[in-house]
PDB file of C-alpha atoms in Angstrom:
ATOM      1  CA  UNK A   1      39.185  -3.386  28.845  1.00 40.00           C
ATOM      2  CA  UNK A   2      37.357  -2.774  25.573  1.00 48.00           C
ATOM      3  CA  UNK A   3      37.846  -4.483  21.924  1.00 48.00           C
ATOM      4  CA  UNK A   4      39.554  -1.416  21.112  1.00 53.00           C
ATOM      5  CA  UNK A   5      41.849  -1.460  23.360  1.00 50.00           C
ATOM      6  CA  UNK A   6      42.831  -4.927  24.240  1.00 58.00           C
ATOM      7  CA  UNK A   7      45.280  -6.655  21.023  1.00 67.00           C
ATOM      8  CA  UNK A   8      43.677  -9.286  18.757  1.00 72.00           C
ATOM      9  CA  UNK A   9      45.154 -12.558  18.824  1.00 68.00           C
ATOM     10  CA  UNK A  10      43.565 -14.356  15.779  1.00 74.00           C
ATOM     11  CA  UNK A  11      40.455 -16.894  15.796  1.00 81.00           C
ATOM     12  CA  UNK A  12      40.608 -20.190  17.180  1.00 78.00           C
ATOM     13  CA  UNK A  13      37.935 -21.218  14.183  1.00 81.00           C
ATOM     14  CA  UNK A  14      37.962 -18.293  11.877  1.00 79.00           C
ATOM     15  CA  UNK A  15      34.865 -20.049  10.271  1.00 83.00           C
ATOM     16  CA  UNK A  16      33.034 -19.880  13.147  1.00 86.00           C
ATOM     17  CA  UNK A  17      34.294 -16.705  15.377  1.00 91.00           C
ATOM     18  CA  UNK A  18      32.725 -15.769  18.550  1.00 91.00           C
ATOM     19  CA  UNK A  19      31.390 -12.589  18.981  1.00 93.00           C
ATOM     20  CA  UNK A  20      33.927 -11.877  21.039  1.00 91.00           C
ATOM     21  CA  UNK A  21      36.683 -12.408  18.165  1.00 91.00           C
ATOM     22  CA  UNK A  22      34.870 -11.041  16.058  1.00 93.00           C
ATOM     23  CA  UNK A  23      34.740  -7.677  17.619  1.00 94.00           C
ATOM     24  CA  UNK A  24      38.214  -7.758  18.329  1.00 91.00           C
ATOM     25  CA  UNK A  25      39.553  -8.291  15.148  1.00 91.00           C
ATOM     26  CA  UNK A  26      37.060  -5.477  13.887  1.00 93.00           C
ATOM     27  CA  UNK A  27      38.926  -2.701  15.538  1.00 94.00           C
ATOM     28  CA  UNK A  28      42.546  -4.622  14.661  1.00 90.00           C
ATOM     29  CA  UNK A  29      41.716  -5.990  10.859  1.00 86.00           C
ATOM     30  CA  UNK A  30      45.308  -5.448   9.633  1.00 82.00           C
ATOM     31  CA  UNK A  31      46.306  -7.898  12.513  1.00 80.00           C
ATOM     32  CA  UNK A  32      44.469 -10.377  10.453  1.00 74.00           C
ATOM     33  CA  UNK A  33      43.825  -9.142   6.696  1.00 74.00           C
ATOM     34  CA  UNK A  34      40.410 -10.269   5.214  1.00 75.00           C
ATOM     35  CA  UNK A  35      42.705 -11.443   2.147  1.00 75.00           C
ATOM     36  CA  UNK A  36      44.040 -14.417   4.503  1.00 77.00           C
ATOM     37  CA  UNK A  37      40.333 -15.142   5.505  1.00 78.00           C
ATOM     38  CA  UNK A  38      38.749 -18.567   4.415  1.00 76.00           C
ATOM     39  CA  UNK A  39      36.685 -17.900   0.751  1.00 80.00           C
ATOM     40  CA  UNK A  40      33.280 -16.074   1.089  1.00 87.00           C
ATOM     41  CA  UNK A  41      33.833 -15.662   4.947  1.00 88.00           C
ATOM     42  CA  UNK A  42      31.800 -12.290   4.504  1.00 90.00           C
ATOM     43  CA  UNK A  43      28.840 -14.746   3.899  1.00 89.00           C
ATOM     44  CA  UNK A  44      30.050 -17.073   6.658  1.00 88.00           C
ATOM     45  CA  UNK A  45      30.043 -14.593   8.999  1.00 91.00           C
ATOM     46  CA  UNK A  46      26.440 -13.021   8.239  1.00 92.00           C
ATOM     47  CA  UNK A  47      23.898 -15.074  10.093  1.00 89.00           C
ATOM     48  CA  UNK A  48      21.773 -14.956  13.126  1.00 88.00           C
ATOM     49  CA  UNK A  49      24.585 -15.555  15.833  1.00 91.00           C
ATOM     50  CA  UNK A  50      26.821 -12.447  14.918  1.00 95.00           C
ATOM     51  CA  UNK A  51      24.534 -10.264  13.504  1.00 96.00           C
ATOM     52  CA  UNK A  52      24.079  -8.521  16.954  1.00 96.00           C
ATOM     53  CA  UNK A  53      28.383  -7.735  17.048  1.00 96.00           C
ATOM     54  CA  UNK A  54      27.840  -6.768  12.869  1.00 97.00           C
ATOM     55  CA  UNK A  55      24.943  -4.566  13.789  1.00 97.00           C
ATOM     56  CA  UNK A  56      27.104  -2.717  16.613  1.00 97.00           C
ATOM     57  CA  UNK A  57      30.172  -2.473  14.765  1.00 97.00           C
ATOM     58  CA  UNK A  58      28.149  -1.146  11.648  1.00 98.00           C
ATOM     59  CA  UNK A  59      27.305   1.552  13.766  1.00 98.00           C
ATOM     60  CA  UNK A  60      30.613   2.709  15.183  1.00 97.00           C
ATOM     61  CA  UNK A  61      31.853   4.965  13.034  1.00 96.00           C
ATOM     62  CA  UNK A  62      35.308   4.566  14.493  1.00 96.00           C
ATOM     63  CA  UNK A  63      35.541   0.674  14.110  1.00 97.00           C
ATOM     64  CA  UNK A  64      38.096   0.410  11.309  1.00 96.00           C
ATOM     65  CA  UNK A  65      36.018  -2.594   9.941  1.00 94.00           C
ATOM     66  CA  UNK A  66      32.876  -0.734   9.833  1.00 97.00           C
ATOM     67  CA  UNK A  67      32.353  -1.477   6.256  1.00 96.00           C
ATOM     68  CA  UNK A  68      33.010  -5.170   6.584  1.00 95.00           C
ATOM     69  CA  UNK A  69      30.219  -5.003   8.901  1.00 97.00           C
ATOM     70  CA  UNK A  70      27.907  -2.925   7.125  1.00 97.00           C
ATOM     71  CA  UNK A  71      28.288  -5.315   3.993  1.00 96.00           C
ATOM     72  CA  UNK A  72      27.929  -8.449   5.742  1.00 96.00           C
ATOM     73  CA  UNK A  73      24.620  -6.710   7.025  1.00 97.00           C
ATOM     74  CA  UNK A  74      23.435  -6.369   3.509  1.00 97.00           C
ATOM     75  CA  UNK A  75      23.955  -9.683   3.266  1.00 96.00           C
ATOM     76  CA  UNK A  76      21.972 -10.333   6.079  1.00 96.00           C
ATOM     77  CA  UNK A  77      18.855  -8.400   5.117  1.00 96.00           C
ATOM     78  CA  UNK A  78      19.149  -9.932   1.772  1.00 95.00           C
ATOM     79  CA  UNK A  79      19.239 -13.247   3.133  1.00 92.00           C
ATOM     80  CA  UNK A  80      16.498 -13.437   5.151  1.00 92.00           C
ATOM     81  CA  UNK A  81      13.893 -10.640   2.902  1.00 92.00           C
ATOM     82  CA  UNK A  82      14.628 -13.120  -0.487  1.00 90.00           C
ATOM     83  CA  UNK A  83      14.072 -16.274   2.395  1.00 88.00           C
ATOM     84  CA  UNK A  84      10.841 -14.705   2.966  1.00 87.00           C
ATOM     85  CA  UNK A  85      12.122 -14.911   6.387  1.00 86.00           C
ATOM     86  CA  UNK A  86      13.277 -18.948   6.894  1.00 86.00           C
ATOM     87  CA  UNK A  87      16.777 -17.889   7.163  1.00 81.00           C
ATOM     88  CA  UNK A  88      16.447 -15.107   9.365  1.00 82.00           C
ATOM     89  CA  UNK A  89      13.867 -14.422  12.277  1.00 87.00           C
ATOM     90  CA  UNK A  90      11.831 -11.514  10.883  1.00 90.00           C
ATOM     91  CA  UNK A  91      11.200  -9.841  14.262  1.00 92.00           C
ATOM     92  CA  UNK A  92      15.345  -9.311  14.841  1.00 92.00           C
ATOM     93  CA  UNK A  93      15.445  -7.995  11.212  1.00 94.00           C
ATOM     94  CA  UNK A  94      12.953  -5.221  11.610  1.00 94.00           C
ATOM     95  CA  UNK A  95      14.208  -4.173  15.050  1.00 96.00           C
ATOM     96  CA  UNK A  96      17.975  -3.580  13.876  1.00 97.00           C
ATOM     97  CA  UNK A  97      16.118  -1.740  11.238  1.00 97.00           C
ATOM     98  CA  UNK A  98      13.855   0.896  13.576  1.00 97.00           C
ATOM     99  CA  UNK A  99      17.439   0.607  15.198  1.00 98.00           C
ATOM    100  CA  UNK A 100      19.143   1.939  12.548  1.00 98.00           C
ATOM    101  CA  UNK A 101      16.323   4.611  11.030  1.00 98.00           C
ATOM    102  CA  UNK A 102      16.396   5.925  14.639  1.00 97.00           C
ATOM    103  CA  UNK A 103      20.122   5.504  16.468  1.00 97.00           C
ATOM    104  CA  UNK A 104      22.247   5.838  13.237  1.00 97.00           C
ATOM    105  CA  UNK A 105      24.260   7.841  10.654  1.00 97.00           C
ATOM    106  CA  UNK A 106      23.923   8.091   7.375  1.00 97.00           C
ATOM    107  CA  UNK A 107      25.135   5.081   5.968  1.00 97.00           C
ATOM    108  CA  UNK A 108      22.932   2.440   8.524  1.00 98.00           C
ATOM    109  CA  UNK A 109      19.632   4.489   6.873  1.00 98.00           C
ATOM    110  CA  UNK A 110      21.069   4.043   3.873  1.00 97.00           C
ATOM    111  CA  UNK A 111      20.807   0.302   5.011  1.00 98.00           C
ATOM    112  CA  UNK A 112      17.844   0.334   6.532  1.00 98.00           C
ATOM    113  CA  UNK A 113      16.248   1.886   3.307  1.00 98.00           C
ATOM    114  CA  UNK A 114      17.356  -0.297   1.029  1.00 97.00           C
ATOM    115  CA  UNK A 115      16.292  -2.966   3.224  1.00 97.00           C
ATOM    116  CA  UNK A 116      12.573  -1.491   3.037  1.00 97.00           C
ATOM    117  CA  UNK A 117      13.254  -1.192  -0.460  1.00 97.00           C
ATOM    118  CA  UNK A 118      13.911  -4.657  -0.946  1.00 96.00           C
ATOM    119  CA  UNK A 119      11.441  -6.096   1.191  1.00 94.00           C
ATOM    120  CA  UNK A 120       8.485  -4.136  -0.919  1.00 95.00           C
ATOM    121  CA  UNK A 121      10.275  -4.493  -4.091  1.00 95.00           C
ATOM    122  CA  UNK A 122      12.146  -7.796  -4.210  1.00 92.00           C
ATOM    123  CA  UNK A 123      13.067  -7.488  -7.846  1.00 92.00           C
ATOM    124  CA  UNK A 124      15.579  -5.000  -6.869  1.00 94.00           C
ATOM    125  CA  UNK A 125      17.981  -7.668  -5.807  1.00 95.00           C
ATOM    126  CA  UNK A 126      21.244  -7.865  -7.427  1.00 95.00           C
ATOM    127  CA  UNK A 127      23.988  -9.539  -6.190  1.00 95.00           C
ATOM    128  CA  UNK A 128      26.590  -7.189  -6.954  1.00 95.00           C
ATOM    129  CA  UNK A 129      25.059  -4.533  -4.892  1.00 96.00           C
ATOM    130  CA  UNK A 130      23.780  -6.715  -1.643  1.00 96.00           C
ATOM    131  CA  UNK A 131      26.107  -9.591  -1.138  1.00 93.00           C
ATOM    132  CA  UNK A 132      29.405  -8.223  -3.206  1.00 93.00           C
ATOM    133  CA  UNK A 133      29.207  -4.480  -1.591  1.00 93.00           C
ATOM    134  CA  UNK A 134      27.965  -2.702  -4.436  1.00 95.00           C
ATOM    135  CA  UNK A 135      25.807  -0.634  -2.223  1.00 96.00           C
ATOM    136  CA  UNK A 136      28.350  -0.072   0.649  1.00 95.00           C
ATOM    137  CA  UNK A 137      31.029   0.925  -1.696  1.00 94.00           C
ATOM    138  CA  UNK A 138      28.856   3.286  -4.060  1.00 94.00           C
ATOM    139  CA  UNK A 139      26.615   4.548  -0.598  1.00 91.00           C
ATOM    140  CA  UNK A 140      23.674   4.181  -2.461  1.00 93.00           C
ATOM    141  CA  UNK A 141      20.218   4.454  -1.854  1.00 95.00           C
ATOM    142  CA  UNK A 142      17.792   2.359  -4.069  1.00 94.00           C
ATOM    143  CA  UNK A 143      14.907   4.801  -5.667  1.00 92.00           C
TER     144      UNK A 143
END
C-alpha cells in the first residue's frame, strides 16, 4: 500500500516526523492543516533527514503538498549555499540538483536554477523569496 493510498493518522512528534509521516500526511494535508502545525515547522522540517521524502514529493506533481515541499526545499538550498555548506552536505545538494535539471518539471528547474543562481550570486538572497515562498508562489526564476 502506498502513501497515497493508505489514511494519515497524525505524527507521533510533529516536530520531528519520520519520513514515513511525513509522506503520508503530504498526500492527506487537510487531515492535518499546516495552520495547526507547531510555528516555523516549514523550517523544522527542512534539513538533512527529510530532504530525500521533500525532494520526492517536490517532484510528484500529484502530491497535494507539492508546494509545501518545494518551499521547504528552498529552504534547504538556502540553508546550506548561505552555510557555505556546514549545514548541509554539499555533495547531496548538487545531486538533487542534476536530479532535478534532468528528472523534473518545470517548477524543480525553476529550483534548481535559482539554486545555481544563489550559489554564484549569494547576494540574491532574500528571505521573502527562499524561506517565506516568495519564489514558489510567484514561480520565479532569478535573472
Amino acid at each position: 500500500m502506498s502513501a497515497q493510498d493508505s489514511t494519515f493518522h497524525g505524527f507521533a512528534n510533529p516536530v520531528d516526523p519520520s519520513p514515513a509521516e511525513l509522506r503520508a500526511w503530504a498526500y492527506h494535508p487537510d487531515s492535518v492543516p499546516l495552520t495547526s502545525m507547531p510555528q516555523d515547522w516549514d523550517l523544522l522540517v527542512s534539513g538533512n533527514r527529510l530532504v530525500a521524502t521533500l525532494f520526492d514529493l517536490a517532484m510528484d506533481p500529484a502530491c497535494p503538498a507539492r508546494r509545501f515541499a518545494l518551499h521547504c526545499l528552498y529552504i534547504y538550498a538556502a540553508d546550506g549555499i548561505r552555510t557555505t555548506f556546514r549545514a548541509h552536505p554539499k555533495r547531496r545538494f548538487w545531486k538533487l540538483v542534476e536530479r532535478a535539471e534532468r528528472d523534473g518539471d518545470d517548477p524543480m528547474r525553476a529550483w534548481a536554477h535559482n539554486s545555481r543562481v544563489l550559489l554564484a550570486q549569494p547576494d540574491v538572497f532574500v528571505y521573502r523569496d527562499w524561506c517565506e515562498g516568495g519564489l514558489v508562489r510567484e514561480h520565479r526564476r532569478l535573472p
